[in-house]
């Protein structure tokens, strides 16, 4: 469980580093995919609330350190997302393609709602003009493409490992 | 899992969640009351090492891809018996690149000579992870003498343009708040008629535009679209005379005593690769 969690948390941090450096080439109208969020969603849904909230906390802190925002900003958002999604472990069919198609837009919008709420509560400057623009829809599209891609990769590995994987999964 | 174990697991999950929420809120409250957490500086230094590595990997991959493409093109032309011509074209390309590079380097040298302040050039290695915030990360940090609040500029078509200011420094990297970020403010004035105002970023959602506020309404007869706005240097971190942008639109409301002017920044941020940090002495810095 711990090894698996460390692996996923490392993967999310790697995702953030890729997102802030290599993905700048994928910039479409100032929008990039939120790889860290998509990875966090998968981790929470596959591993449960405990791993989800820890991974959210660590990945959020990493984002905070590499961003203008104060420490605790993204870590709070990601902890909440990781915890809430983790509660749905074993309650929704993560092997269905409908899951990324529905959850990714919902979670992306949720993330921005919490960003706006926290920015008001803690007087953090947020680029609201960017949130209320076409870019948010573009980002959802980007996240969907990467979400479906990850969905296929994880689905392939689950099929390959069969029951061995599901027996290792602890909530 | 039996119901009792399940209940225990639920309690543990809830407890951990409450603890993490408390830690996050505590960090945010510390920020709200103006306290900074020292480990953030070290974490930034540590993580930015990886960002630099990724940037270098990216460069290597880019170069390799370019090399592969060139190799494929050469091979194709070889089979078409156009080796000689291809070689000449390749030489011509290299020559053009060299001329371009020469021109760019000469510009940089001229630029360096023109800046009176002590300064340091740096490459942009990363951008903020999210769209709602606009940090730019460069590959020079406190080890190179960069300190918080130092102005950052760039050389744009023969002019010195304002990029932003240093927000955070790591050992080998620094974080810039660009002028278009909504938390950015600077004292500014019109280059031609010296009317003064306060520049603020409008975020990326407004095409990187800026807003010049608090400009006296009397100025409306003397200013026009495309007028240059520069830093005024008054009570400011920024030396005077650094170009910020050109007037794009002028808004005048009857009930308002001042004008609101939309400014198109002089720096093209989508093409920006190299910036220069002015190593000025900052308040609170030795």
Short mmCIF file of N, CA and C in Angstrom, two decimals, chain A residues 14 17-22 24-25 30-32 49-50 53-54 57 62-63 65-76 79 83 112 122-127 129-131 135-136 139, chain B residues 13 16-17 20-21 23-25 27-29 31-32 37 40 43-44 47 50-51 54 58 62 125-129 131-135 137 167 175 177 181-183 185 202-206:
data_model
loop_
_atom_site.label_atom_id
_atom_site.label_comp_id
_atom_site.label_asym_id
_atom_site.label_seq_id
_atom_site.Cartn_x
_atom_site.Cartn_y
_atom_site.Cartn_z
N UNK A 14 5.90 14.17 -10.71
CA UNK A 14 6.51 14.14 -12.05
C UNK A 14 5.58 14.82 -13.05
N UNK A 17 5.90 18.53 -12.77
CA UNK A 17 7.14 19.03 -13.39
C UNK A 17 7.02 19.02 -14.92
N UNK A 18 6.41 17.97 -15.45
CA UNK A 18 6.20 17.88 -16.90
C UNK A 18 5.26 19.00 -17.35
N UNK A 19 4.21 19.21 -16.55
CA UNK A 19 3.21 20.22 -16.86
C UNK A 19 3.81 21.63 -16.93
N UNK A 20 4.75 21.92 -16.01
CA UNK A 20 5.31 23.28 -15.94
C UNK A 20 6.47 23.49 -16.92
N UNK A 21 7.01 22.40 -17.48
CA UNK A 21 8.16 22.57 -18.38
C UNK A 21 7.83 22.09 -19.80
N UNK A 22 7.71 20.77 -19.98
CA UNK A 22 7.54 20.21 -21.33
C UNK A 22 6.19 20.59 -21.94
N UNK A 24 4.67 23.23 -21.88
CA UNK A 24 4.55 24.60 -22.39
C UNK A 24 4.54 24.58 -23.92
N UNK A 25 5.03 23.47 -24.50
CA UNK A 25 4.99 23.31 -25.97
C UNK A 25 3.58 22.99 -26.45
N UNK A 30 -2.98 29.71 -24.61
CA UNK A 30 -2.66 29.92 -23.19
C UNK A 30 -3.18 28.83 -22.28
N UNK A 31 -3.54 27.68 -22.83
CA UNK A 31 -4.09 26.60 -22.01
C UNK A 31 -3.24 25.34 -22.13
N UNK A 32 -3.07 24.69 -20.98
CA UNK A 32 -2.34 23.42 -20.96
C UNK A 32 -3.15 22.40 -20.19
N UNK A 49 -9.76 6.91 -0.29
CA UNK A 49 -9.71 8.26 0.29
C UNK A 49 -8.39 8.56 1.01
N UNK A 50 -7.83 7.56 1.71
CA UNK A 50 -6.61 7.82 2.49
C UNK A 50 -5.46 8.18 1.55
N UNK A 53 -6.21 11.57 -0.36
CA UNK A 53 -6.00 12.85 0.33
C UNK A 53 -4.52 13.12 0.58
N UNK A 54 -3.74 12.07 0.88
CA UNK A 54 -2.30 12.26 1.08
C UNK A 54 -1.64 12.71 -0.24
N UNK A 57 -2.53 16.23 -0.94
CA UNK A 57 -1.79 17.15 -0.07
C UNK A 57 -0.37 17.36 -0.61
N UNK A 62 3.47 20.71 -3.74
CA UNK A 62 4.43 20.87 -4.84
C UNK A 62 3.98 22.00 -5.76
N UNK A 63 2.68 22.00 -6.09
CA UNK A 63 2.16 23.06 -6.96
C UNK A 63 2.30 24.43 -6.28
N UNK A 65 4.55 25.38 -4.11
CA UNK A 65 5.96 25.80 -4.09
C UNK A 65 6.37 26.34 -5.47
N UNK A 66 5.84 25.73 -6.53
CA UNK A 66 6.24 26.14 -7.88
C UNK A 66 5.32 27.21 -8.47
N UNK A 67 4.50 27.79 -7.63
CA UNK A 67 3.54 28.78 -8.12
C UNK A 67 3.59 30.05 -7.26
N UNK A 68 2.86 31.09 -7.71
CA UNK A 68 2.84 32.34 -6.95
C UNK A 68 2.02 32.20 -5.66
N UNK A 69 1.12 31.25 -5.65
CA UNK A 69 0.14 31.14 -4.55
C UNK A 69 0.81 30.82 -3.22
N UNK A 70 0.15 31.16 -2.10
CA UNK A 70 0.73 30.82 -0.79
C UNK A 70 0.67 29.32 -0.53
N UNK A 71 1.56 28.85 0.34
CA UNK A 71 1.54 27.44 0.74
C UNK A 71 0.18 27.11 1.34
N UNK A 72 -0.38 25.99 0.96
CA UNK A 72 -1.66 25.58 1.51
C UNK A 72 -2.81 25.78 0.54
N UNK A 73 -2.58 26.57 -0.52
CA UNK A 73 -3.67 26.91 -1.45
C UNK A 73 -4.07 25.69 -2.29
N UNK A 74 -3.15 25.22 -3.13
CA UNK A 74 -3.48 24.06 -3.96
C UNK A 74 -3.52 22.78 -3.11
N UNK A 75 -2.74 22.75 -2.03
CA UNK A 75 -2.74 21.53 -1.22
C UNK A 75 -4.11 21.34 -0.57
N UNK A 76 -4.78 22.43 -0.21
CA UNK A 76 -6.13 22.31 0.35
C UNK A 76 -7.10 21.81 -0.72
N UNK A 79 -6.29 18.18 -1.58
CA UNK A 79 -6.65 17.27 -0.48
C UNK A 79 -8.15 16.99 -0.51
N UNK A 83 -9.74 13.38 -1.32
CA UNK A 83 -10.58 12.73 -0.30
C UNK A 83 -11.96 12.40 -0.86
N UNK A 112 -11.93 25.08 -10.02
CA UNK A 112 -11.97 26.54 -10.20
C UNK A 112 -12.91 27.23 -9.21
N UNK A 122 -8.90 34.31 1.39
CA UNK A 122 -7.53 34.56 1.86
C UNK A 122 -6.83 35.65 1.05
N UNK A 123 -7.59 36.46 0.32
CA UNK A 123 -7.06 37.60 -0.45
C UNK A 123 -5.88 37.20 -1.34
N UNK A 124 -6.08 36.15 -2.11
CA UNK A 124 -5.04 35.72 -3.05
C UNK A 124 -5.44 36.23 -4.43
N UNK A 125 -4.50 36.89 -5.13
CA UNK A 125 -4.81 37.39 -6.47
C UNK A 125 -5.01 36.21 -7.42
N UNK A 126 -6.15 36.17 -8.07
CA UNK A 126 -6.43 35.11 -9.05
C UNK A 126 -6.82 35.76 -10.36
N UNK A 127 -6.34 35.18 -11.45
CA UNK A 127 -6.65 35.70 -12.77
C UNK A 127 -8.08 35.28 -13.15
N UNK A 129 -10.19 36.68 -15.05
CA UNK A 129 -10.51 36.83 -16.48
C UNK A 129 -10.19 35.56 -17.23
N UNK A 130 -9.18 34.85 -16.74
CA UNK A 130 -8.79 33.61 -17.41
C UNK A 130 -9.76 32.48 -17.07
N UNK A 131 -10.33 32.53 -15.86
CA UNK A 131 -11.28 31.47 -15.48
C UNK A 131 -12.58 31.61 -16.27
N UNK A 135 -10.92 29.60 -22.32
CA UNK A 135 -9.77 28.77 -21.94
C UNK A 135 -10.17 27.63 -20.99
N UNK A 136 -11.18 27.89 -20.13
CA UNK A 136 -11.59 26.85 -19.19
C UNK A 136 -12.18 25.66 -19.97
N UNK A 139 -9.37 23.86 -21.54
CA UNK A 139 -8.64 23.05 -20.56
C UNK A 139 -9.40 21.76 -20.26
N UNK B 13 -9.87 7.59 8.32
CA UNK B 13 -9.87 8.43 7.11
C UNK B 13 -10.32 9.85 7.44
N UNK B 16 -7.66 11.76 9.46
CA UNK B 16 -6.54 12.22 8.61
C UNK B 16 -6.98 13.42 7.78
N UNK B 17 -8.20 13.34 7.25
CA UNK B 17 -8.72 14.44 6.43
C UNK B 17 -8.80 15.74 7.25
N UNK B 20 -5.26 17.09 7.81
CA UNK B 20 -4.69 17.72 6.60
C UNK B 20 -5.37 19.07 6.32
N UNK B 21 -6.68 19.11 6.53
CA UNK B 21 -7.41 20.38 6.33
C UNK B 21 -6.87 21.44 7.28
N UNK B 23 -3.88 21.60 8.68
CA UNK B 23 -2.53 22.03 8.27
C UNK B 23 -2.62 23.03 7.12
N UNK B 24 -3.46 22.69 6.12
CA UNK B 24 -3.60 23.59 4.95
C UNK B 24 -4.14 24.96 5.37
N UNK B 25 -5.18 24.94 6.21
CA UNK B 25 -5.78 26.21 6.62
C UNK B 25 -4.81 27.02 7.47
N UNK B 27 -1.54 26.99 7.16
CA UNK B 27 -0.58 27.60 6.22
C UNK B 27 -1.17 28.84 5.56
N UNK B 28 -2.46 28.74 5.19
CA UNK B 28 -3.12 29.88 4.53
C UNK B 28 -3.31 31.05 5.50
N UNK B 29 -3.63 30.73 6.74
CA UNK B 29 -3.80 31.79 7.74
C UNK B 29 -2.47 32.48 8.01
N UNK B 31 -0.11 32.84 5.91
CA UNK B 31 0.09 33.74 4.76
C UNK B 31 -0.74 35.01 4.93
N UNK B 32 -1.99 34.83 5.38
CA UNK B 32 -2.93 35.96 5.51
C UNK B 32 -2.41 37.00 6.52
N UNK B 37 6.65 30.81 5.36
CA UNK B 37 7.16 29.55 5.88
C UNK B 37 8.54 29.31 5.25
N UNK B 40 9.61 26.79 2.42
CA UNK B 40 9.13 26.97 1.05
C UNK B 40 10.29 27.34 0.13
N UNK B 43 12.24 24.20 -0.53
CA UNK B 43 11.49 23.29 -1.40
C UNK B 43 11.51 23.80 -2.83
N UNK B 44 11.39 25.13 -2.99
CA UNK B 44 11.43 25.71 -4.34
C UNK B 44 12.80 25.46 -4.97
N UNK B 47 12.90 21.66 -5.91
CA UNK B 47 12.06 21.27 -7.05
C UNK B 47 12.50 21.94 -8.34
N UNK B 50 14.84 20.04 -10.56
CA UNK B 50 14.21 19.11 -11.48
C UNK B 50 13.63 19.83 -12.70
N UNK B 51 13.08 21.02 -12.43
CA UNK B 51 12.55 21.79 -13.57
C UNK B 51 13.67 22.12 -14.55
N UNK B 54 14.43 19.03 -16.51
CA UNK B 54 13.43 18.81 -17.54
C UNK B 54 13.63 19.77 -18.72
N UNK B 58 14.38 18.64 -22.42
CA UNK B 58 13.56 19.17 -23.50
C UNK B 58 14.43 19.71 -24.64
N UNK B 62 14.60 18.26 -28.31
CA UNK B 62 14.33 19.18 -29.42
C UNK B 62 15.45 19.13 -30.44
N UNK B 125 12.69 28.76 -17.99
CA UNK B 125 12.68 27.30 -18.01
C UNK B 125 11.30 26.70 -17.76
N UNK B 126 10.42 27.44 -17.12
CA UNK B 126 9.10 26.86 -16.82
C UNK B 126 8.07 27.96 -16.59
N UNK B 127 6.82 27.54 -16.64
CA UNK B 127 5.72 28.46 -16.35
C UNK B 127 4.89 27.89 -15.20
N UNK B 128 3.99 28.72 -14.67
CA UNK B 128 3.12 28.29 -13.58
C UNK B 128 2.30 27.07 -14.02
N UNK B 129 1.99 26.21 -13.03
CA UNK B 129 1.28 24.98 -13.39
C UNK B 129 -0.17 25.25 -13.78
N UNK B 131 -3.57 27.96 -14.94
CA UNK B 131 -3.85 29.11 -15.77
C UNK B 131 -4.20 30.34 -14.96
N UNK B 132 -4.67 30.11 -13.73
CA UNK B 132 -5.16 31.23 -12.93
C UNK B 132 -4.04 32.06 -12.34
N UNK B 133 -2.83 31.55 -12.42
CA UNK B 133 -1.67 32.26 -11.90
C UNK B 133 -0.61 32.28 -12.99
N UNK B 134 0.25 33.30 -12.95
CA UNK B 134 1.08 33.53 -14.13
C UNK B 134 2.58 33.56 -13.87
N UNK B 135 3.06 32.78 -12.93
CA UNK B 135 4.50 32.84 -12.63
C UNK B 135 5.34 32.33 -13.81
N UNK B 137 9.33 30.97 -14.50
CA UNK B 137 10.51 30.54 -13.74
C UNK B 137 11.76 30.60 -14.63
N UNK B 167 9.59 37.42 -7.71
CA UNK B 167 8.64 37.16 -6.64
C UNK B 167 9.27 36.26 -5.58
N UNK B 175 11.44 33.02 -9.46
CA UNK B 175 10.08 33.10 -9.98
C UNK B 175 9.76 34.57 -10.27
N UNK B 177 6.93 37.52 -11.35
CA UNK B 177 5.53 37.92 -11.59
C UNK B 177 5.56 38.80 -12.82
N UNK B 181 0.19 39.93 -14.88
CA UNK B 181 -0.50 39.29 -13.75
C UNK B 181 -1.31 40.34 -12.98
N UNK B 182 -2.48 39.92 -12.51
CA UNK B 182 -3.36 40.91 -11.88
C UNK B 182 -2.83 41.40 -10.52
N UNK B 183 -1.79 40.75 -9.99
CA UNK B 183 -1.21 41.24 -8.73
C UNK B 183 -0.04 42.20 -8.99
N UNK B 185 1.69 45.68 -10.00
CA UNK B 185 1.46 47.13 -10.04
C UNK B 185 2.80 47.84 -10.27
N UNK B 202 -3.92 42.66 -16.27
CA UNK B 202 -5.33 42.26 -16.38
C UNK B 202 -5.46 40.74 -16.53
N UNK B 203 -4.33 40.04 -16.49
CA UNK B 203 -4.39 38.59 -16.61
C UNK B 203 -4.35 38.14 -18.05
N UNK B 204 -4.19 36.83 -18.24
CA UNK B 204 -4.03 36.30 -19.61
C UNK B 204 -5.35 36.29 -20.37
N UNK B 205 -6.46 36.33 -19.64
CA UNK B 205 -7.77 36.31 -20.29
C UNK B 205 -8.01 37.55 -21.14
N UNK B 206 -7.24 38.61 -20.91
CA UNK B 206 -7.40 39.87 -21.65
C UNK B 206 -6.23 40.06 -22.63
#
